[in-house]
Tab-separated table of C-alpha atoms in Angstrom:
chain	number	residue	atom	x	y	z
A	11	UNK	CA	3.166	-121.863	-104.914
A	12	UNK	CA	2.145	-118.655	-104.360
A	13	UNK	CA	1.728	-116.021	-106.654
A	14	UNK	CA	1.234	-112.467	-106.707
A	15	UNK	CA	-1.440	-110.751	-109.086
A	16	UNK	CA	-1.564	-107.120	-109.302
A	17	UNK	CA	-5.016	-105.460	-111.011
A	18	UNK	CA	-6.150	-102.461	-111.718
A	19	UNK	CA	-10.145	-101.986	-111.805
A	20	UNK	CA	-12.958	-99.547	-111.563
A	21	UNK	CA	-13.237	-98.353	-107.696
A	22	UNK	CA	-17.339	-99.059	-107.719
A	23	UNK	CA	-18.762	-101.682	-105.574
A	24	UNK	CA	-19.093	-104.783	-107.012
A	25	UNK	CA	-16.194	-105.162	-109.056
A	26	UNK	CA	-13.576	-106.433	-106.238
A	27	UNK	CA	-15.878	-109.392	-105.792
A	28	UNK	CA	-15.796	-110.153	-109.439
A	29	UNK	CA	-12.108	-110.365	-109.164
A	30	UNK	CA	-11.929	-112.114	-106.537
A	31	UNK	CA	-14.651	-114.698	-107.402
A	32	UNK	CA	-12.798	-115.081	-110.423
A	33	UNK	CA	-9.882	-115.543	-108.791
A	34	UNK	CA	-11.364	-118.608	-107.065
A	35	UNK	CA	-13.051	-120.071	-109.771
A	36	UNK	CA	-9.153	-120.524	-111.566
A	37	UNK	CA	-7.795	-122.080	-108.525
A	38	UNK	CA	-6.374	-119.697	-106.831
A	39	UNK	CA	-6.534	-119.153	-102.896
A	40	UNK	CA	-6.923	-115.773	-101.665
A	41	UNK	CA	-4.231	-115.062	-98.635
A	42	UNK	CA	-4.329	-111.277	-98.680
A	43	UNK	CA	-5.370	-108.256	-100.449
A	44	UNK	CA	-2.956	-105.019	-100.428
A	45	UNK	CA	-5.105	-101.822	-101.816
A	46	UNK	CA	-1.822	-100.051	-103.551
A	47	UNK	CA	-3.775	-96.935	-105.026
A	48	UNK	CA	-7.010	-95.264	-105.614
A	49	UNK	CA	-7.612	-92.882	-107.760
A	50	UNK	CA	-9.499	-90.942	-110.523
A	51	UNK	CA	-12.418	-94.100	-109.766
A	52	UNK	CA	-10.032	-96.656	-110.441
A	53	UNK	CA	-7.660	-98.868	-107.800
A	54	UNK	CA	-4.875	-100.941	-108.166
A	55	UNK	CA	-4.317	-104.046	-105.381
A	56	UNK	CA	-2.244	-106.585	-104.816
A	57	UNK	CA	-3.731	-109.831	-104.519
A	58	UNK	CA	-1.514	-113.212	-102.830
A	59	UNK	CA	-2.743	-116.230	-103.511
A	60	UNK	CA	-2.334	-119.833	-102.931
A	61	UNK	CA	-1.707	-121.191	-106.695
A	62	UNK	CA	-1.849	-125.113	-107.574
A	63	UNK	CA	2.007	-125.674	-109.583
A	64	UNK	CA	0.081	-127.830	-111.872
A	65	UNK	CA	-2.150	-125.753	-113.151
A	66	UNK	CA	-1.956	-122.904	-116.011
A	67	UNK	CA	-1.680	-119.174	-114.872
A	68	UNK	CA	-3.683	-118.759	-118.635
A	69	UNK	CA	-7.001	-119.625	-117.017
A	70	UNK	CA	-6.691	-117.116	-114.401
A	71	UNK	CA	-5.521	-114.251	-116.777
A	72	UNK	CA	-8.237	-115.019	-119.125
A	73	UNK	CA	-10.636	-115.225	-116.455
A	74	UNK	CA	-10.015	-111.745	-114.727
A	75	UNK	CA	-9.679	-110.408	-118.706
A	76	UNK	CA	-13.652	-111.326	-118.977
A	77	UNK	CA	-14.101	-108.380	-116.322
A	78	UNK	CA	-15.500	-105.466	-117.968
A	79	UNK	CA	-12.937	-102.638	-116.836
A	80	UNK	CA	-10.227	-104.846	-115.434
A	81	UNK	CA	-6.222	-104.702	-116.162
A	82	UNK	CA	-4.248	-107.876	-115.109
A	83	UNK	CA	-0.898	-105.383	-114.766
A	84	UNK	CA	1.361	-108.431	-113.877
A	85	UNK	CA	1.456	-112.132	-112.242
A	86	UNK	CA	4.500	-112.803	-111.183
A	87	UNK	CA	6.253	-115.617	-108.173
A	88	UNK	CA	6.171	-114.047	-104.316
A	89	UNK	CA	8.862	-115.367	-102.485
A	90	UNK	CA	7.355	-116.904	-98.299
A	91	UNK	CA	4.533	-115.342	-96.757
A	92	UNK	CA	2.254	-112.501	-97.666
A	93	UNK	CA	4.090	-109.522	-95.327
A	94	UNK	CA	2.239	-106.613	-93.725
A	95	UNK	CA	4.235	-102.822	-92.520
A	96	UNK	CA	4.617	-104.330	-89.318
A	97	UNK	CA	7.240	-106.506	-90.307
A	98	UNK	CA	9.219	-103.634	-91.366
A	99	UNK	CA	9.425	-102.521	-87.717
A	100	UNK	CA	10.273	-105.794	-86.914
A	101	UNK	CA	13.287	-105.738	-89.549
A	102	UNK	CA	14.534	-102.863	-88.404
A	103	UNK	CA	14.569	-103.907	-84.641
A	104	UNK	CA	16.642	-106.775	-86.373
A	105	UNK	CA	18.786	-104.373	-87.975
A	106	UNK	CA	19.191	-102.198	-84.470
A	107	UNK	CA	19.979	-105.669	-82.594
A	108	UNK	CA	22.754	-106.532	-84.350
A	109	UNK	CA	24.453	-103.567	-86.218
A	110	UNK	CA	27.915	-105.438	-87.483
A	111	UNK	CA	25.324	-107.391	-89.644
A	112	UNK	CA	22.475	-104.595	-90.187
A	113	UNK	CA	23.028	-104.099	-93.999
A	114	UNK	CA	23.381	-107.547	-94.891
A	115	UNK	CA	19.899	-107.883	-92.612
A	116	UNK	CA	18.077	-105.573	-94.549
A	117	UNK	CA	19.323	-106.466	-97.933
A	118	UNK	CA	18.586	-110.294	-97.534
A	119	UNK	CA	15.136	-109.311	-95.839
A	120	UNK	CA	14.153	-106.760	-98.542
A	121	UNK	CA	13.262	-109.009	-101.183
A	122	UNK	CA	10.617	-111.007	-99.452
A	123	UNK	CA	8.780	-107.833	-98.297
A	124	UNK	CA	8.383	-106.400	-101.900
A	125	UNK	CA	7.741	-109.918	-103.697
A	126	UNK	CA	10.995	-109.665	-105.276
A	127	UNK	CA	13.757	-111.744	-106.999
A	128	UNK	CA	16.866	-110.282	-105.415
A	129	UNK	CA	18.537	-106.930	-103.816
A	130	UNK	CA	21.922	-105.670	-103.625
A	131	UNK	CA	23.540	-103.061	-101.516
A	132	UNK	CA	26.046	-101.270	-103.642
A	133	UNK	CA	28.659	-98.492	-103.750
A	134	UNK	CA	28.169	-96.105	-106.389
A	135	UNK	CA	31.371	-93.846	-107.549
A	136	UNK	CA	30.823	-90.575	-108.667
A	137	UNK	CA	31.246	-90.836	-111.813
A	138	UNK	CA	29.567	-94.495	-112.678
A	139	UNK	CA	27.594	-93.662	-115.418
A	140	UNK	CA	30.460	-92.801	-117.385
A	141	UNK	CA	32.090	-96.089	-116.760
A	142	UNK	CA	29.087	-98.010	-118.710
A	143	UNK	CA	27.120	-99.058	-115.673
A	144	UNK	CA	27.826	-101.208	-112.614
A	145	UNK	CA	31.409	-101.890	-113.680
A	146	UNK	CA	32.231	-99.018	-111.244
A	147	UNK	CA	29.935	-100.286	-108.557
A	148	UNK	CA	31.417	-102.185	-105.267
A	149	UNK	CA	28.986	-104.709	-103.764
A	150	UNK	CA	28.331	-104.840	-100.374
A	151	UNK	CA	26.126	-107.325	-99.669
A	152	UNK	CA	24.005	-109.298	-102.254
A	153	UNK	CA	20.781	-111.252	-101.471
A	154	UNK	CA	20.153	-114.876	-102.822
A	155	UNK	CA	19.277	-114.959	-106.326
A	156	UNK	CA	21.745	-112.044	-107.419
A	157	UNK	CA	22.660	-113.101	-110.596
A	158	UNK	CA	26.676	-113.100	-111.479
A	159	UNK	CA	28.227	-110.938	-113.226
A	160	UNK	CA	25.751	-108.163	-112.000
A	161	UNK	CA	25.045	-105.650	-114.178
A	162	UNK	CA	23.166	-102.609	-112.277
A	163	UNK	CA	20.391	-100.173	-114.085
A	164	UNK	CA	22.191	-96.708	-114.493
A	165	UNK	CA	20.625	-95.535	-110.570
A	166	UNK	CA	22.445	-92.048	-110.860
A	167	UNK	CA	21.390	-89.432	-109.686
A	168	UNK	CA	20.914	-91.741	-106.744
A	169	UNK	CA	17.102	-90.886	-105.744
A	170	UNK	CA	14.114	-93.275	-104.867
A	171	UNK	CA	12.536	-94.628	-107.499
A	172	UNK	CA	11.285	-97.420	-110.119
A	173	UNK	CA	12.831	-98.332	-113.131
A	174	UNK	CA	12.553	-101.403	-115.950
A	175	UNK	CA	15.532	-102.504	-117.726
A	176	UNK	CA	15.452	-102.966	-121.852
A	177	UNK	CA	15.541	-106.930	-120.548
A	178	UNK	CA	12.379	-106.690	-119.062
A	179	UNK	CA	13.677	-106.382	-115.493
A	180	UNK	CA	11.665	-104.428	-113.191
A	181	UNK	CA	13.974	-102.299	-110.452
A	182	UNK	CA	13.251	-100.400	-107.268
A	183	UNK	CA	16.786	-98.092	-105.879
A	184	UNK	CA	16.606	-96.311	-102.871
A	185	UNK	CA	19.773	-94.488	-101.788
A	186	UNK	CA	21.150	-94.339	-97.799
A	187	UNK	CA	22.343	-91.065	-98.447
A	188	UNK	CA	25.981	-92.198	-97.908
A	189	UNK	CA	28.864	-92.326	-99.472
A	190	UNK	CA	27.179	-93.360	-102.235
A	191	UNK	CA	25.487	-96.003	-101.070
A	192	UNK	CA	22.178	-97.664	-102.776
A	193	UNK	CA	20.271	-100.161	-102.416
A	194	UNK	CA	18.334	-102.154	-105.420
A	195	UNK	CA	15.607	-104.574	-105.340
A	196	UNK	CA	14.203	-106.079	-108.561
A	197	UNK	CA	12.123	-108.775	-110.140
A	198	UNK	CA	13.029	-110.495	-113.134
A	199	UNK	CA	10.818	-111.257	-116.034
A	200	UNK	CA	10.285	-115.056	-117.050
A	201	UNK	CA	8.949	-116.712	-119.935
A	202	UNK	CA	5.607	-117.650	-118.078
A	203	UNK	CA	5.140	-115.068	-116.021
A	204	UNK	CA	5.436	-111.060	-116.191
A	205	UNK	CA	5.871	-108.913	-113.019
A	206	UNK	CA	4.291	-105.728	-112.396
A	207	UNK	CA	6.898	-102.838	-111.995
A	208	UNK	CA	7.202	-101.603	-108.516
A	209	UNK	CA	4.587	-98.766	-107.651
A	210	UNK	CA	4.876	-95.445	-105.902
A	211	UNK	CA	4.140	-96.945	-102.556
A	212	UNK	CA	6.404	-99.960	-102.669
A	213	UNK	CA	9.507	-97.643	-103.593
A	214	UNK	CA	7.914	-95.237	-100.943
A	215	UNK	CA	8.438	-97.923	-98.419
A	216	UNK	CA	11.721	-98.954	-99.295
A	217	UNK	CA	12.960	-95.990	-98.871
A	218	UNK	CA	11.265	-95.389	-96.085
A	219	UNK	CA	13.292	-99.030	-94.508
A	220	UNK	CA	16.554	-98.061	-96.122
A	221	UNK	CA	16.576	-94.216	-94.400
A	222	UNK	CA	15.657	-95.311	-90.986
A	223	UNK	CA	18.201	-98.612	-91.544
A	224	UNK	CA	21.111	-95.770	-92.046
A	225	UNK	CA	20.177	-93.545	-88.832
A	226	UNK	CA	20.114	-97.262	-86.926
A	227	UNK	CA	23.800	-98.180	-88.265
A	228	UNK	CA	25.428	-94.426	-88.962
A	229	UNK	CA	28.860	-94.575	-89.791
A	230	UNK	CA	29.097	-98.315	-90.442
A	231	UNK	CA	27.449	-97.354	-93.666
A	232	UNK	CA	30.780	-95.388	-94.573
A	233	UNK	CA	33.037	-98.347	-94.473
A	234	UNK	CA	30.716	-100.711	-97.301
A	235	UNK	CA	32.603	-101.559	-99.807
A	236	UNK	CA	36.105	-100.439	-98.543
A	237	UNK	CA	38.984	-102.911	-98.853
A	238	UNK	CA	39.770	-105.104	-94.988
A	239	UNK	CA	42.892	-103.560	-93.413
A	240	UNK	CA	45.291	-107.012	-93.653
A	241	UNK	CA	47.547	-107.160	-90.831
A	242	UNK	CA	51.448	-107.403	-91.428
A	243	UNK	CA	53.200	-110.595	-90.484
């Protein structure tokens, strides 16, 4: 399966081979490194890797814990291939192609981009956080994996950003500007593995996808969520 294993460490040469020696030495097979941040001497990156279903994600952690300096900040399931930004132009020549479906292209797409368990495009009312959560929220289009009944984080003031759950459920929201319109992405916490919460740059590039998604489809974005019209007999 593959696996996704974010890691802070000391930004000084040396220490990236460490990790990923390490990372070999477990089991795992490096497919791609993402460099998320550097800072103040210290970066945080992304690693992919190829990980044998057999074997137990405790070696690995223990292994890259042995790394004078090094944070293991989550491990957590990535769902198909490792992605790159240039499949977000592709997505959103998807998205251009074929407007009538454009929101339910991005949502189901989203997911797989940011390693993530599920998204949902929703309608927010006004005043949803007095109505104790998503009880007030109209779905437009779920991904695979949304769980039922869906309970949303409380996203207003509908801005970009990251936010965990008290459940342990790690959420990224990025509004279309809209009518109320948001999108969320999040990954779940399991019992034998812990995602990492989504960083600045992954909730930078969702919203990023979800603004230029809204110019592409405009005033579709006005009708989500609003009841068909049923014709009379």
């Amino acid at each position: 399966m593959l696996l996704r294993v974010r890691v802070t460490l000391p930004d000084r040469p040396g220490t990236l081979g460490q990790v990923a020696r390490t990372l070999g030495v477990s089991g795992a097979d490096i497919v791609q490194v993402v460099v998320l941040e550097r800072l103040g001497g210290r970066a945080v990156d992304d690693f992919t890797v190829v990980w044998p279903g057999a074997a137990r994600v405790e070696r690995l952690l223990a292994g890259l814990a042995a790394i004078p300096g090094v944070r293991v900040d989550g491990v957590w399931r990535a769902i198909g291939a490792p992605t790159t930004t240039g499949q977000d132009a592709e997505l959103l020549a998807q998205v251009a192609a074929n407007p009538a479906d454009g929101l339910a292209t991005l949502v189901d797409a989203v997911p797989g981009l940011l390693a993530a368990d599920w998204a949902v495009a929703a309608v927010v009312p006004v005043d949803w956080a007095s109505r104790n959560g998503s009880g007030g929220a109209t779905v437009g289009h779920a991904s695979w994996r949304t769980p039922v009944p869906l309970r949303l984080p409380e996203v207003t003031p509908l801005r970009g950003r990251s936010m965990t759950t008290p459940d342990g459920t790690h959420h990224a929201i990025a509004p279309f500007g809209r009518a109320g319109l948001v999108l969320v992405v999040a990954r779940e916490h399991s019992e034998t593995l812990s995602a990492a919460a989504f960083h600045s740059t992954e909730v930078d590039r969702l919203t990023q996808l979800v603004r230029a998604s809204a110019v592409i489809l405009g005033d579709r974005l006005d009708l989500v969520g609003t009841p068909p019209v049923v014709a009379g007999p």
